[in-house]
PDB file of C-alpha atoms in Angstrom:
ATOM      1  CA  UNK A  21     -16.178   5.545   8.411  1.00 61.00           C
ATOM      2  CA  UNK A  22     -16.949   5.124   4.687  1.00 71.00           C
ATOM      3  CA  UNK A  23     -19.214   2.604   3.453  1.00 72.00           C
ATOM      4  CA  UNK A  24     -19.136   1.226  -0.401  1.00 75.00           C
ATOM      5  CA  UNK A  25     -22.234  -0.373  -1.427  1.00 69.00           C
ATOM      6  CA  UNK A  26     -21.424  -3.608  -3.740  1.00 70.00           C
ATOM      7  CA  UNK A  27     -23.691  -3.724  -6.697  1.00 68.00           C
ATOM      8  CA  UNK A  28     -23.162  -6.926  -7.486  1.00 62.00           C
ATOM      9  CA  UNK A  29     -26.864  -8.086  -7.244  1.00 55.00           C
ATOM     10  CA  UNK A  30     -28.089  -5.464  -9.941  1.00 55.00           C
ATOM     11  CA  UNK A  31     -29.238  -6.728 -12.590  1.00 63.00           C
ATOM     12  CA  UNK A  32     -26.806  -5.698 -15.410  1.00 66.00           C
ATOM     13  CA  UNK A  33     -29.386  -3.601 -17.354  1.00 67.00           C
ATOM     14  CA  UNK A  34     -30.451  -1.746 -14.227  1.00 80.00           C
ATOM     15  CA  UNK A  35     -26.998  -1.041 -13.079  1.00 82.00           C
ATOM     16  CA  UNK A  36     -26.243   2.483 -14.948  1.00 83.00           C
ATOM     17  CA  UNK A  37     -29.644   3.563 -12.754  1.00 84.00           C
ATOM     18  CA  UNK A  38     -28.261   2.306  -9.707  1.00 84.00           C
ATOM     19  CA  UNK A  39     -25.091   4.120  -9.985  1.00 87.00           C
ATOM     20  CA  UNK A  40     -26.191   7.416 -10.852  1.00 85.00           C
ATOM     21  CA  UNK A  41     -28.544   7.066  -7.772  1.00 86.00           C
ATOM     22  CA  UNK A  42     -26.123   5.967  -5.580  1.00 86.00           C
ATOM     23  CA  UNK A  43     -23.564   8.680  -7.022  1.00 86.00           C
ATOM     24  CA  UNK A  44     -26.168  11.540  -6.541  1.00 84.00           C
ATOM     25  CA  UNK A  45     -25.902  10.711  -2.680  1.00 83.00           C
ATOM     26  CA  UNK A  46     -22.339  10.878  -2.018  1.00 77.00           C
ATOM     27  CA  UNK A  47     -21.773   6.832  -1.932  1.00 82.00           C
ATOM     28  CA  UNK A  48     -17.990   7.480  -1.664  1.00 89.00           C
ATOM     29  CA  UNK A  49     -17.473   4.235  -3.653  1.00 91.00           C
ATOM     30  CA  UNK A  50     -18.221   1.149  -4.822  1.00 92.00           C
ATOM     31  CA  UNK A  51     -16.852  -2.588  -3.563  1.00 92.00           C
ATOM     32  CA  UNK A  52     -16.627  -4.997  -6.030  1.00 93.00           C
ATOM     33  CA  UNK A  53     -16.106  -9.242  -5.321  1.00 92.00           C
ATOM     34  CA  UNK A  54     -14.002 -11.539  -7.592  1.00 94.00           C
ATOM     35  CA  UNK A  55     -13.750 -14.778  -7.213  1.00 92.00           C
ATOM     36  CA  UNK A  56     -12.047 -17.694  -9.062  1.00 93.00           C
ATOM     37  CA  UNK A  57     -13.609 -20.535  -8.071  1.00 91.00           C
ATOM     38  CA  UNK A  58     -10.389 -21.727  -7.047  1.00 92.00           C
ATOM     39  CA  UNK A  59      -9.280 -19.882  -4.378  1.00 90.00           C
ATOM     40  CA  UNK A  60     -12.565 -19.996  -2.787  1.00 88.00           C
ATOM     41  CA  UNK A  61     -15.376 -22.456  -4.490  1.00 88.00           C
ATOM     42  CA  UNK A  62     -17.853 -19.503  -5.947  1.00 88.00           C
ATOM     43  CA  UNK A  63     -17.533 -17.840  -9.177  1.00 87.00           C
ATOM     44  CA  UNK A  64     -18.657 -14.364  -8.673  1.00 85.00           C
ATOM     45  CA  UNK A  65     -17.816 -10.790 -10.818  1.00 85.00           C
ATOM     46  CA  UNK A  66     -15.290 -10.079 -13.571  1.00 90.00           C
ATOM     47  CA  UNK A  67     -12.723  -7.749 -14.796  1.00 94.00           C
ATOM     48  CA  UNK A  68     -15.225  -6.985 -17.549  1.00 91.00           C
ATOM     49  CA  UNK A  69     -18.127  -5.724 -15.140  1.00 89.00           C
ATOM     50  CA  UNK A  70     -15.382  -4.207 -12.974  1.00 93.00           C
ATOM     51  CA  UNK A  71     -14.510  -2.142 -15.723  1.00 94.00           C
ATOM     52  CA  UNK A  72     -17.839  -1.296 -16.816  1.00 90.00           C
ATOM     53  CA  UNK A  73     -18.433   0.207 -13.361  1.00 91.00           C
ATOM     54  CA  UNK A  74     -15.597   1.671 -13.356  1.00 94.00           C
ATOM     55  CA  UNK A  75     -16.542   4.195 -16.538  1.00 92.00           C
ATOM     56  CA  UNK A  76     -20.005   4.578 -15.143  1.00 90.00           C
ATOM     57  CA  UNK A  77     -18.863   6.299 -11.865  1.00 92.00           C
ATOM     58  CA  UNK A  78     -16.017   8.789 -11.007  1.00 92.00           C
ATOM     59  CA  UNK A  79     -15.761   7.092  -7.640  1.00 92.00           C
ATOM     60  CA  UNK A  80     -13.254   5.128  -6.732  1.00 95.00           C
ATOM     61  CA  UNK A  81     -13.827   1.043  -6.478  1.00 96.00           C
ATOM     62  CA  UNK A  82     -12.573  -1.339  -3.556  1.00 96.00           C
ATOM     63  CA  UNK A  83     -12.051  -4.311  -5.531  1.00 97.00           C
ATOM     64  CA  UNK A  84     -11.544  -7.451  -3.566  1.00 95.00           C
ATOM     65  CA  UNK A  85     -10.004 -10.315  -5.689  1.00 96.00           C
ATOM     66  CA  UNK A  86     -10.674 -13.797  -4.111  1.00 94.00           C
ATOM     67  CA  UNK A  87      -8.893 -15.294  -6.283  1.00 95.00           C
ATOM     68  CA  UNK A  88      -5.425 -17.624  -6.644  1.00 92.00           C
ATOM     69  CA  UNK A  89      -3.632 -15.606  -9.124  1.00 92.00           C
ATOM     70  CA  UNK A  90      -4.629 -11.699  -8.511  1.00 95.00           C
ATOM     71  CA  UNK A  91      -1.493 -10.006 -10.588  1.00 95.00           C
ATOM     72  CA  UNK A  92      -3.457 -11.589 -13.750  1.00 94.00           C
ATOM     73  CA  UNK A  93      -6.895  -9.847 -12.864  1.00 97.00           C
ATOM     74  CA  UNK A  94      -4.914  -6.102 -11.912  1.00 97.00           C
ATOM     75  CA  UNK A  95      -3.086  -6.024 -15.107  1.00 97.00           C
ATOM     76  CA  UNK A  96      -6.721  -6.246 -16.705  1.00 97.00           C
ATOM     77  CA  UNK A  97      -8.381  -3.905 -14.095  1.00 98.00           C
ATOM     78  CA  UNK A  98      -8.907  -0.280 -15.211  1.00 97.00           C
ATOM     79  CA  UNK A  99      -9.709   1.501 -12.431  1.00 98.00           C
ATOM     80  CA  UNK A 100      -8.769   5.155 -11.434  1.00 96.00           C
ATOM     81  CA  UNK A 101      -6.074   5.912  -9.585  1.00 97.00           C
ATOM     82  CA  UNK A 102      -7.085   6.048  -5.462  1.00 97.00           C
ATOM     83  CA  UNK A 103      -9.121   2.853  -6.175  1.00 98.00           C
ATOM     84  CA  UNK A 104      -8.399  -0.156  -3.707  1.00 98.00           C
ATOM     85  CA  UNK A 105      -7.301  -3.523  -4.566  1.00 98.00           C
ATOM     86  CA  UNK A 106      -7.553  -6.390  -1.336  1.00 97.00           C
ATOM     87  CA  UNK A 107      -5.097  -9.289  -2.488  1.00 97.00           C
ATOM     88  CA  UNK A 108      -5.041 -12.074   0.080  1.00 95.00           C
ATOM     89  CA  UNK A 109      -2.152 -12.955   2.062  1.00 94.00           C
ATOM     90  CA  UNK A 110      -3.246 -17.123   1.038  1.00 92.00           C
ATOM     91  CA  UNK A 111      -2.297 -15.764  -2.474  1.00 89.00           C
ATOM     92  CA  UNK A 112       0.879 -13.991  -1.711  1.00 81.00           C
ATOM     93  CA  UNK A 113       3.061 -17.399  -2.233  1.00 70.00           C
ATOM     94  CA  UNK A 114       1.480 -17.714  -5.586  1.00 59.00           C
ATOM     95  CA  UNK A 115       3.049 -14.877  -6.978  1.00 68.00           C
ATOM     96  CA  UNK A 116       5.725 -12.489  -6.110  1.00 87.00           C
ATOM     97  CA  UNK A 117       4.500 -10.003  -3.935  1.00 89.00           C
ATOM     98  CA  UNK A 118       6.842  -6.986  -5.087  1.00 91.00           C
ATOM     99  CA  UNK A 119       5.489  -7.543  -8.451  1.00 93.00           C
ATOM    100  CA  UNK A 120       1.647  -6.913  -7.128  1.00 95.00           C
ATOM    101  CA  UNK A 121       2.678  -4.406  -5.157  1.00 96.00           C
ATOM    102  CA  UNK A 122       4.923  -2.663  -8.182  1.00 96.00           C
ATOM    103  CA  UNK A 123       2.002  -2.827 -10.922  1.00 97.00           C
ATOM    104  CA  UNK A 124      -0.337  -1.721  -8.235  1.00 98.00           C
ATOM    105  CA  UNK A 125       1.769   1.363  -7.524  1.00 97.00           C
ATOM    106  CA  UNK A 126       2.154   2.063 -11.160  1.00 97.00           C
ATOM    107  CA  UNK A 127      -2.259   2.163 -11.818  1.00 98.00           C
ATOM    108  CA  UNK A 128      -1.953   4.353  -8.654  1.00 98.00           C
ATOM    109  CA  UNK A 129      -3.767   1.967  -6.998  1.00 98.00           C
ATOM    110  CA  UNK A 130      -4.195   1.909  -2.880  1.00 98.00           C
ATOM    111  CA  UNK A 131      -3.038  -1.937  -1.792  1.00 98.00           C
ATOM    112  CA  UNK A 132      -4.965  -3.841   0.824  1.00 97.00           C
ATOM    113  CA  UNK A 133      -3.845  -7.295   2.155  1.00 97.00           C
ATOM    114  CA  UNK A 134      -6.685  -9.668   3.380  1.00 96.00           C
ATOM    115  CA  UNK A 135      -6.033 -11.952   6.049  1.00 95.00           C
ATOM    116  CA  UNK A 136      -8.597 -15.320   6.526  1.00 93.00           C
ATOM    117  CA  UNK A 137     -10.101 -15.801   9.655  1.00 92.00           C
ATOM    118  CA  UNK A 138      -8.054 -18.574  10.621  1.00 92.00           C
ATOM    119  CA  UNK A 139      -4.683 -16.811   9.586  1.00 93.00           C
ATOM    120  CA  UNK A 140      -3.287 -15.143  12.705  1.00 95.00           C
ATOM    121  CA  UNK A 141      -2.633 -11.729  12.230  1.00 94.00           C
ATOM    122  CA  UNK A 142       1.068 -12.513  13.272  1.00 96.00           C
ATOM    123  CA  UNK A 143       1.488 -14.116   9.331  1.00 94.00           C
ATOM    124  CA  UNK A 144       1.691 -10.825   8.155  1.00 95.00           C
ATOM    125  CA  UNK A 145       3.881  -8.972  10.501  1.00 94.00           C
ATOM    126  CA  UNK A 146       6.676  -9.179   8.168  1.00 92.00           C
ATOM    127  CA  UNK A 147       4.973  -7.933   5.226  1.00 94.00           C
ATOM    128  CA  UNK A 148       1.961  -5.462   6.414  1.00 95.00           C
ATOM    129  CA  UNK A 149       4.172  -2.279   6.428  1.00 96.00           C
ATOM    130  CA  UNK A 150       4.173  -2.236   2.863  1.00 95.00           C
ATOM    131  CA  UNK A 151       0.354  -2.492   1.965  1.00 97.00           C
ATOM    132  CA  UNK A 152      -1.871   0.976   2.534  1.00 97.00           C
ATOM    133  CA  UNK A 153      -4.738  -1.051   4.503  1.00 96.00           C
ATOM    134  CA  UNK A 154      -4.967  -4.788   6.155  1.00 97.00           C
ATOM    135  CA  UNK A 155      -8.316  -5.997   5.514  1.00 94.00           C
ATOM    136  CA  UNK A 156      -9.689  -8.607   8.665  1.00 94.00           C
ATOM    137  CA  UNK A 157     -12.049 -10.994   7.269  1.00 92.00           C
ATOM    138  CA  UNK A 158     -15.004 -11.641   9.566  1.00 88.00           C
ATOM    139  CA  UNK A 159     -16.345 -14.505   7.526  1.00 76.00           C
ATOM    140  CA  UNK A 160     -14.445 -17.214   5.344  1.00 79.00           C
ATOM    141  CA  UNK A 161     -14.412 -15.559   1.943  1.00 75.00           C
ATOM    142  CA  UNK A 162     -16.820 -16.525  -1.217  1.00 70.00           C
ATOM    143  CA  UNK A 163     -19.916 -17.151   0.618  1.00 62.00           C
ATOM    144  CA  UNK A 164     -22.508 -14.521   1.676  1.00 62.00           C
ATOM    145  CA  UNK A 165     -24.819 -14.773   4.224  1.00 64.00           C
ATOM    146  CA  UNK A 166     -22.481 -16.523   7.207  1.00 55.00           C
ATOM    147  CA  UNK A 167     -22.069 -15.431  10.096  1.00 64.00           C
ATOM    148  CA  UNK A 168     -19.467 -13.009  12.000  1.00 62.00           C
ATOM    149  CA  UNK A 169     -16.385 -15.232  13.385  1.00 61.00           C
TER     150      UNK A 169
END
C-alpha cells in the first residue's frame, strides 16, 4: 500500500519545507484536490499550486480533479510522467472521454476514474477497462471531515 500525504493545508510559504521533509522519508507521492465549485460546492487547489509542487518534488502527484470540465485543468497540469490524474465518471458526459484519456496518455500520465458513492459500480462496466485505476469514493467529494459511507 502507498500512501500520498496531501499538502494542501500548508501554508504556501512553509510548503518547500514540508516537501523536502516529506521527500527525505520516502513519501512516495503527493495527492493533490481540485475542485470547481461546480461540480462539487468547495473551491479548493489550482493548476498553479499543482504545478508549483510539482517542480518542488521528483515524486509523482495523484491529482484528483473534482471538477465539471477536467480536460481544461490536464492540458494546464505539468506533472511528470507516472503521475495520476482521478477524473470522475459524473464528468465523463461533459466531455469526450477518448479525448481525456488521449491527452492523458500523451503527458504519460496514469488515468484513474472516480466513481460517487451513490453511483453503482455497474455505471462503469463499460468503460473501466480503459482507465489504469478505479478510484471508490468513501465520502461524497468536496467536503472533508464526513464520515465513511
Amino acid at each position: 500500500m502507498l500512501l500520498f500525504p496531501s499538502p494542501h493545508s500548508q501554508e504556501i510559504i512553509t510548503l518547500q519545507n514540508t516537501i523536502k521533509q516529506l521527500d527525505d522519508v520516502e513519501c512516495p507521492g503527493y495527492h493533490i484536490d481540485i475542485m470547481d465549485g461546480k461540480f462539487v460546492t468547495h473551491t479548493m487547489g489550482s493548476v498553479l499550486l499543482t504545478n508549483q509542487i510539482a517542480l518542488l518534488t521528483d515524486k509523482p502527484l495523484w491529482v484528483h480533479l473534482m471538477t465539471e470540465s477536467p480536460l481544461q485543468y490536464i492540458t494546464q497540469l505539468q506533472l511528470k510522467p507516472g503521475s495520476i490524474v482521478s477524473i470522475h465518471y459524473e464528468t465523463t458526459t461533459n466531455q469526450s472521454l477518448d479525448t481525456i484519456l488521449k491527452e492523458l496518455r500523451i503527458k504519460q500520465l496514469l488515468s484513474s476514474l472516480a466513481i460517487n458513492p451513490e453511483t453503482p459500480v455497474s455505471a462503469i462496466a463499460g468503460i473501466a477497462h480503459q482507465f489504469d485505476q478505479i478510484l471508490l469514493m468513501s465520502v461524497k467529494p468536496g467536503s472533508a471531515g464526513q464520515l465513511f459511507l
